[in-house]
C-alpha positions as a printed NumPy array, in Angstrom:
array([[  0.   ,   0.   ,   0.   ],
       [  2.913,   2.335,   0.749],
       [  4.394,   1.492,  -2.59 ],
       [  1.099,   2.343,  -4.285],
       [  1.004,   5.771,  -2.504],
       [  4.587,   6.534,  -3.53 ],
       [  3.771,   5.726,  -7.146],
       [  0.757,   8.068,  -6.945],
       [  2.935,  10.826,  -5.512],
       [  5.525,  10.376,  -8.261],
       [  2.754,  10.476, -10.86 ],
       [  1.498,  13.766,  -9.392],
       [  4.935,  15.375,  -9.58 ],
       [  5.338,  14.087, -13.118],
       [  2.048,  15.722, -14.103],
       [  3.173,  19.026, -12.583],
       [  6.465,  18.874, -14.48 ],
       [  4.701,  18.085, -17.748],
       [  2.299,  21.01 , -17.223],
       [  5.183,  23.382, -16.521],
       [  7.   ,  22.129, -19.623],
       [  3.905,  22.756, -21.781],
       [  3.521,  26.286, -20.427],
       [  7.188,  27.028, -21.114],
       [  6.951,  25.701, -24.675],
       [  3.79 ,  27.736, -25.279],
       [  5.484,  30.926, -24.023],
       [  8.551,  30.52 , -26.247],
       [  7.363,  33.034, -28.931],
       [  6.868,  35.664, -26.256],
       [ 10.297,  35.055, -24.764],
       [ 11.803,  35.144, -28.221],
       [ 10.344,  38.594, -28.842],
       [ 11.111,  39.995, -25.394],
       [ 14.817,  40.649, -25.887],
       [ 14.044,  43.184, -28.662],
       [ 11.555,  45.082, -26.472],
       [ 13.829,  44.761, -23.509],
       [ 16.634,  46.158, -25.6  ],
       [ 14.521,  49.215, -26.61 ],
       [ 13.482,  49.823, -23.022],
       [ 17.081,  49.467, -21.94 ],
       [ 18.186,  51.934, -24.596],
       [ 15.513,  54.345, -23.45 ],
       [ 16.537,  53.92 , -19.819],
       [ 20.167,  54.488, -20.763],
       [ 19.152,  57.633, -22.709],
       [ 17.364,  58.977, -19.628],
       [ 20.497,  58.434, -17.543],
       [ 22.864,  60.022, -20.053],
       [ 20.455,  62.768, -21.228],
       [ 17.66 ,  63.252, -18.68 ],
       [ 14.309,  64.336, -20.116],
       [ 15.715,  63.994, -23.649],
       [ 13.177,  61.854, -25.443],
       [ 14.056,  63.051, -28.931],
       [ 12.808,  60.049, -30.95 ],
       [  9.344,  60.276, -29.411],
       [  9.081,  64.028, -29.901],
       [ 10.355,  63.773, -33.467],
       [  7.447,  61.474, -34.181],
       [  5.013,  63.778, -32.388],
       [  6.274,  66.853, -34.248],
       [  6.244,  65.158, -37.645],
       [  2.79 ,  66.581, -38.389],
       [  1.402,  63.14 , -39.168],
       [ -2.158,  62.553, -38.038],
       [ -2.71 ,  59.727, -35.566],
       [ -5.757,  58.218, -33.918],
       [ -7.872,  60.233, -31.499],
       [-11.48 ,  60.171, -30.304],
       [-11.763,  63.987, -30.636],
       [-13.747,  65.198, -33.648],
       [-12.229,  68.37 , -35.099],
       [ -9.819,  69.355, -37.88 ],
       [ -6.262,  68.207, -37.157],
       [ -7.392,  66.567, -33.922],
       [ -4.981,  63.723, -34.566],
       [ -1.988,  66.068, -34.851],
       [ -0.629,  66.644, -31.349],
       [  1.93 ,  69.335, -32.184],
       [  1.948,  71.637, -35.216],
       [  5.532,  72.8  , -35.692],
       [  4.491,  75.727, -37.929],
       [  3.244,  77.391, -34.754],
       [  6.848,  78.321, -34.004],
       [  7.04 ,  80.188, -37.313],
       [  3.824,  82.059, -36.511],
       [  5.155,  83.001, -33.056],
       [  8.44 ,  84.272, -34.488],
       [  6.635,  86.419, -37.083],
       [  4.163,  87.825, -34.539],
       [  6.711,  88.541, -31.837],
       [  9.406,  89.548, -34.312],
       [  8.818,  91.808, -37.342],
       [  5.145,  92.563, -36.646],
       [  5.81 ,  93.686, -33.087],
       [  9.058,  95.474, -33.976],
       [  8.119,  97.306, -37.172],
       [  4.499,  97.73 , -36.147],
       [  5.588,  99.293, -32.877],
       [  7.911, 101.727, -34.634],
       [  5.177, 102.667, -37.12 ],
       [  2.763, 103.465, -34.292],
       [  5.424, 105.657, -32.682],
       [  6.682, 107.461, -35.794],
       [  3.303, 108.328, -37.338],
       [  1.838, 110.218, -34.344],
       [  5.271, 111.765, -33.721],
       [  5.343, 113.098, -37.288],
       [  1.786, 114.411, -36.923],
       [  2.687, 116.133, -33.652],
       [  5.773, 117.687, -35.241],
       [  3.711, 118.903, -38.203],
       [  1.146, 120.462, -35.86 ],
       [  3.852, 122.199, -33.825],
       [  5.29 , 123.706, -37.021],
       [  2.125, 124.483, -39.02 ],
       [ -0.464, 124.743, -36.251],
       [ -4.202, 124.339, -36.727],
       [ -5.524, 125.226, -40.188],
       [ -7.583, 128.331, -39.432],
       [-10.489, 129.685, -41.425],
       [ -9.448, 132.477, -43.773],
       [-12.723, 134.34 , -43.432],
       [-14.827, 135.319, -40.439],
       [-17.638, 133.042, -39.333],
       [-21.04 , 134.123, -40.596],
       [-23.087, 132.666, -37.777],
       [-25.215, 130.868, -40.379],
       [-24.895, 127.091, -40.333],
       [-25.421, 124.324, -42.847],
       [-26.391, 120.761, -42.042],
       [-23.491, 118.482, -42.904],
       [-24.368, 115.198, -41.173],
       [-27.717, 113.682, -40.242],
       [-28.347, 112.116, -36.858],
       [-28.07 , 108.618, -38.307],
       [-24.792, 109.439, -40.045],
       [-23.309, 110.724, -36.797],
       [-24.568, 107.644, -34.943],
       [-22.847, 105.357, -37.457],
       [-19.637, 107.408, -37.353],
       [-19.406, 107.555, -33.564],
       [-20.367, 103.898, -33.206],
       [-17.54 , 102.952, -35.556],
       [-15.092, 105.344, -33.883],
       [-15.812, 104.29 , -30.284],
       [-15.736, 100.556, -31.024],
       [-12.515, 101.039, -33.022],
       [-10.829, 102.913, -30.171],
       [-11.83 , 100.198, -27.677],
       [-10.375,  97.56 , -29.975],
       [ -7.241,  99.636, -30.55 ],
       [ -6.516, 100.077, -26.837],
       [ -7.136,  96.435, -25.938],
       [ -5.343,  95.185, -29.057],
       [ -2.251,  97.263, -28.289],
       [ -2.239,  95.902, -24.748],
       [ -2.424,  92.327, -26.052],
       [  0.349,  92.835, -28.619],
       [  2.73 ,  95.111, -26.7  ],
       [  1.677,  94.563, -23.071],
       [  4.551,  92.293, -22.1  ],
       [  7.035,  94.792, -23.512],
       [  5.543,  98.029, -22.157],
       [  3.132,  97.283, -19.299],
       [  4.793,  94.269, -17.65 ],
       [  7.686,  96.272, -16.146],
       [  5.176,  98.799, -14.779],
       [  2.389,  96.664, -13.289],
       [  3.953,  93.2  , -12.985],
       [  2.669,  89.806, -14.054],
       [ -0.408,  89.845, -11.826],
       [ -1.585,  93.261, -12.948],
       [ -0.875,  92.491, -16.59 ],
       [ -2.764,  89.202, -16.324],
       [ -5.867,  90.92 , -14.94 ],
       [ -5.655,  93.684, -17.517],
       [ -5.244,  91.339, -20.478],
       [ -7.995,  89.039, -19.271],
       [-10.438,  91.964, -19.176],
       [ -9.031,  93.374, -22.419],
       [ -9.47 ,  90.059, -24.209],
       [-13.148,  89.899, -23.214],
       [-13.731,  93.467, -24.415],
       [-11.86 ,  92.772, -27.647],
       [-13.77 ,  89.579, -28.403],
       [-17.22 ,  91.065, -27.791],
       [-16.693,  94.517, -29.308],
       [-15.062,  93.053, -32.44 ],
       [-18.289,  91.769, -34.07 ],
       [-20.019,  95.06 , -33.197],
       [-17.233,  96.948, -34.975],
       [-17.757,  94.763, -38.05 ],
       [-21.442,  95.713, -38.124],
       [-20.607,  99.421, -37.896],
       [-18.039,  99.1  , -40.71 ],
       [-20.737,  97.678, -42.984],
       [-23.107, 100.491, -41.949],
       [-20.377, 103.059, -42.657],
       [-19.87 , 101.635, -46.126],
       [-23.575, 101.659, -46.962],
       [-24.193, 105.097, -45.439],
       [-21.36 , 107.053, -47.05 ],
       [-20.794, 105.118, -50.272],
       [-22.587, 107.566, -52.588],
       [-20.507, 110.497, -51.307],
       [-17.153, 108.776, -51.847],
       [-17.199, 108.123, -55.583],
       [-14.575, 109.653, -57.879],
       [-15.221, 113.142, -59.197],
       [-13.073, 115.137, -61.65 ],
       [-12.463, 117.78 , -58.99 ],
       [-10.547, 115.179, -56.95 ],
       [ -7.652, 115.398, -59.428],
       [ -7.023, 118.999, -58.342],
       [ -6.953, 117.936, -54.695],
       [ -4.322, 115.289, -55.502],
       [ -2.098, 117.757, -57.413],
       [ -2.112, 120.216, -54.525],
       [ -2.116, 117.641, -51.682],
       [ -5.314, 119.171, -50.401],
       [ -3.605, 122.485, -49.706],
       [ -2.075, 120.938, -46.601],
       [  1.431, 122.177, -47.387],
       [  0.755, 125.613, -48.887],
       [ -2.388, 126.336, -46.883],
       [ -4.256, 127.285, -50.049],
       [ -7.904, 126.715, -50.77 ],
       [ -8.744, 123.549, -52.747],
       [-12.427, 123.071, -53.729],
       [-14.057, 119.666, -53.281],
       [-17.42 , 117.974, -53.034],
       [-18.963, 116.718, -49.807],
       [-15.79 , 114.723, -49.163],
       [-12.351, 115.477, -50.552],
       [ -9.98 , 112.905, -51.986],
       [ -8.143, 112.475, -48.672],
       [-11.383, 111.573, -46.937],
       [-12.288, 109.251, -49.798],
       [ -8.929, 107.492, -49.475],
       [ -9.583, 106.933, -45.778],
       [-13.081, 105.658, -46.586],
       [-12.01 , 103.142, -49.244],
       [ -8.671, 101.927, -47.926],
       [ -8.887, 102.62 , -44.197],
       [-12.523, 101.984, -43.299],
       [-13.7  ,  99.636, -46.051],
       [-10.681,  97.515, -47.01 ],
       [ -8.743,  97.456, -43.738],
       [-11.907,  97.601, -41.614],
       [-13.435,  94.563, -43.312],
       [-10.082,  92.751, -43.299],
       [ -9.695,  93.268, -39.565],
       [-13.339,  92.403, -38.861],
       [-13.367,  89.183, -40.921],
       [-10.023,  87.915, -39.592],
       [-11.185,  88.738, -36.073],
       [-14.42 ,  86.785, -36.539],
       [-12.41 ,  83.747, -37.672],
       [-10.485,  83.875, -34.394],
       [-13.608,  84.673, -32.361],
       [-15.452,  81.583, -33.651],
       [-12.822,  78.864, -34.24 ],
       [-15.443,  76.113, -34.39 ],
       [-17.775,  77.895, -36.792],
       [-15.876,  76.692, -39.858],
       [-13.434,  73.897, -40.5  ],
       [-10.534,  76.137, -39.466],
       [ -7.158,  74.488, -39.012],
       [ -4.412,  75.826, -36.782],
       [ -2.694,  77.164, -39.872],
       [ -5.86 ,  79.089, -40.793],
       [ -6.046,  80.609, -37.321],
       [ -2.366,  81.611, -37.428],
       [ -2.81 ,  83.233, -40.841],
       [ -5.89 ,  85.093, -39.59 ],
       [ -3.919,  86.321, -36.584],
       [ -1.077,  87.68 , -38.737],
       [ -3.506,  89.348, -41.186],
       [ -5.459,  90.784, -38.24 ],
       [ -2.353,  92.243, -36.613],
       [ -0.976,  93.826, -39.812],
       [ -4.379,  95.214, -40.838],
       [ -5.032,  96.634, -37.379],
       [ -1.658,  98.366, -37.172],
       [ -2.061,  99.942, -40.622],
       [ -5.614, 101.029, -39.867],
       [ -4.568, 102.605, -36.562],
       [ -1.662, 104.428, -38.243],
       [ -4.049, 105.898, -40.849],
       [ -6.611, 106.681, -38.161],
       [ -4.088, 108.964, -36.449],
       [ -4.168, 111.204, -39.521],
       [ -7.964, 111.102, -39.772],
       [ -8.361, 111.935, -36.07 ],
       [ -5.855, 114.77 , -36.37 ],
       [ -7.662, 116.38 , -39.316],
       [-10.993, 115.991, -37.543],
       [ -9.808, 117.661, -34.333],
       [ -6.629, 119.749, -34.17 ],
       [ -5.856, 119.814, -37.886],
       [ -8.672, 122.011, -39.181],
       [-10.715, 124.599, -37.331],
       [-14.403, 123.722, -37.222],
       [-14.017, 120.111, -38.402],
       [-14.909, 118.585, -35.035],
       [-18.081, 120.696, -34.805],
       [-19.407, 118.999, -37.937],
       [-19.441, 115.538, -36.395],
       [-20.33 , 116.768, -32.907],
       [-23.404, 118.826, -33.812],
       [-24.032, 117.88 , -37.433],
       [-23.76 , 121.529, -38.554],
       [-20.935, 123.724, -39.898],
       [-20.606, 127.433, -40.432],
       [-21.058, 128.631, -44.017],
       [-17.522, 129.982, -44.057],
       [-16.134, 126.551, -43.163],
       [-18.278, 124.857, -45.816],
       [-17.193, 127.308, -48.507],
       [-13.477, 127.065, -47.683],
       [-13.227, 123.295, -47.238],
       [-15.948, 121.892, -49.519],
       [-16.754, 124.656, -51.962],
       [-18.526, 122.553, -54.579],
       [-20.703, 120.945, -51.915],
       [-21.432, 124.42 , -50.521],
       [-22.615, 125.708, -53.907],
       [-24.716, 122.576, -54.493],
       [-26.518, 123.092, -51.166],
       [-27.008, 126.779, -51.855],
       [-28.459, 125.926, -55.266],
       [-31.017, 123.626, -53.627],
       [-29.344, 120.403, -54.746],
       [-28.887, 117.347, -52.537],
       [-25.146, 117.833, -52.123],
       [-24.56 , 114.21 , -53.074],
       [-22.726, 113.225, -56.284]])
């Protein structure tokens, strides 16, 4: 009986050994492949020892721009890093900030110097006390709506673009963060409103900004700005028409449309490249528009006596109308509409 028990025990151990042998044979393919993976892991571990945090092969793959699998549903969702973003950042923080900043310093400086030398363009004749209606209430509403929204966007936009260079040393990171957070909200919400006013400006003043033969004389004499002479014009002179077509219409719509693209990134199938292009176009257009606006603001305030009264009250003195817009003055006096 003891012998029978010993044989049973030996049979049990034999079964265990056979089972272990079968498991080992079954696992051979895995063990055959493990050295390669182990080697890669070892290489990676060695890389971390020699060059800590240097995982170049992985990041090269990530930065390749190839699209991989993701559960997110949006354009380029499978691209983790878009390397062209570095190019956008260098352009924005480099030439746009540098040359744009200098332009916004030199233009108002030149205007200030011109004003100090030439002074305000005074009326040659005495005021008559009789006024003429130059702008309707709706026209002034559209103008001031465009102007106020533009100035809000200009102030907040300048803070966003130049804040870290100009404001950071003055108010610190905390103050700049609060200021830019508020400025960004104002910029994002006022931007679409500005676009609406630009369209209203175009529709309201389009008929008065068409080419007229008398504009050629204004061009030849630079509007009398240098010699102070009288240059006749219609309701708007060629300088005002240039501001209307290039400044308000072209640059205004460019800035508004590019801003809307950035305001509503999910509205269209915008890619990161589209957003970066919109940002560059927006910055360049805004800087150019602001530089031109300095001249328009100057001529509407300090540059010419009586110009501000026209947009403030809607009326101008007859002397002002005759000296600055003689053809328009005669049209009104003759009972015509005053529009081309």
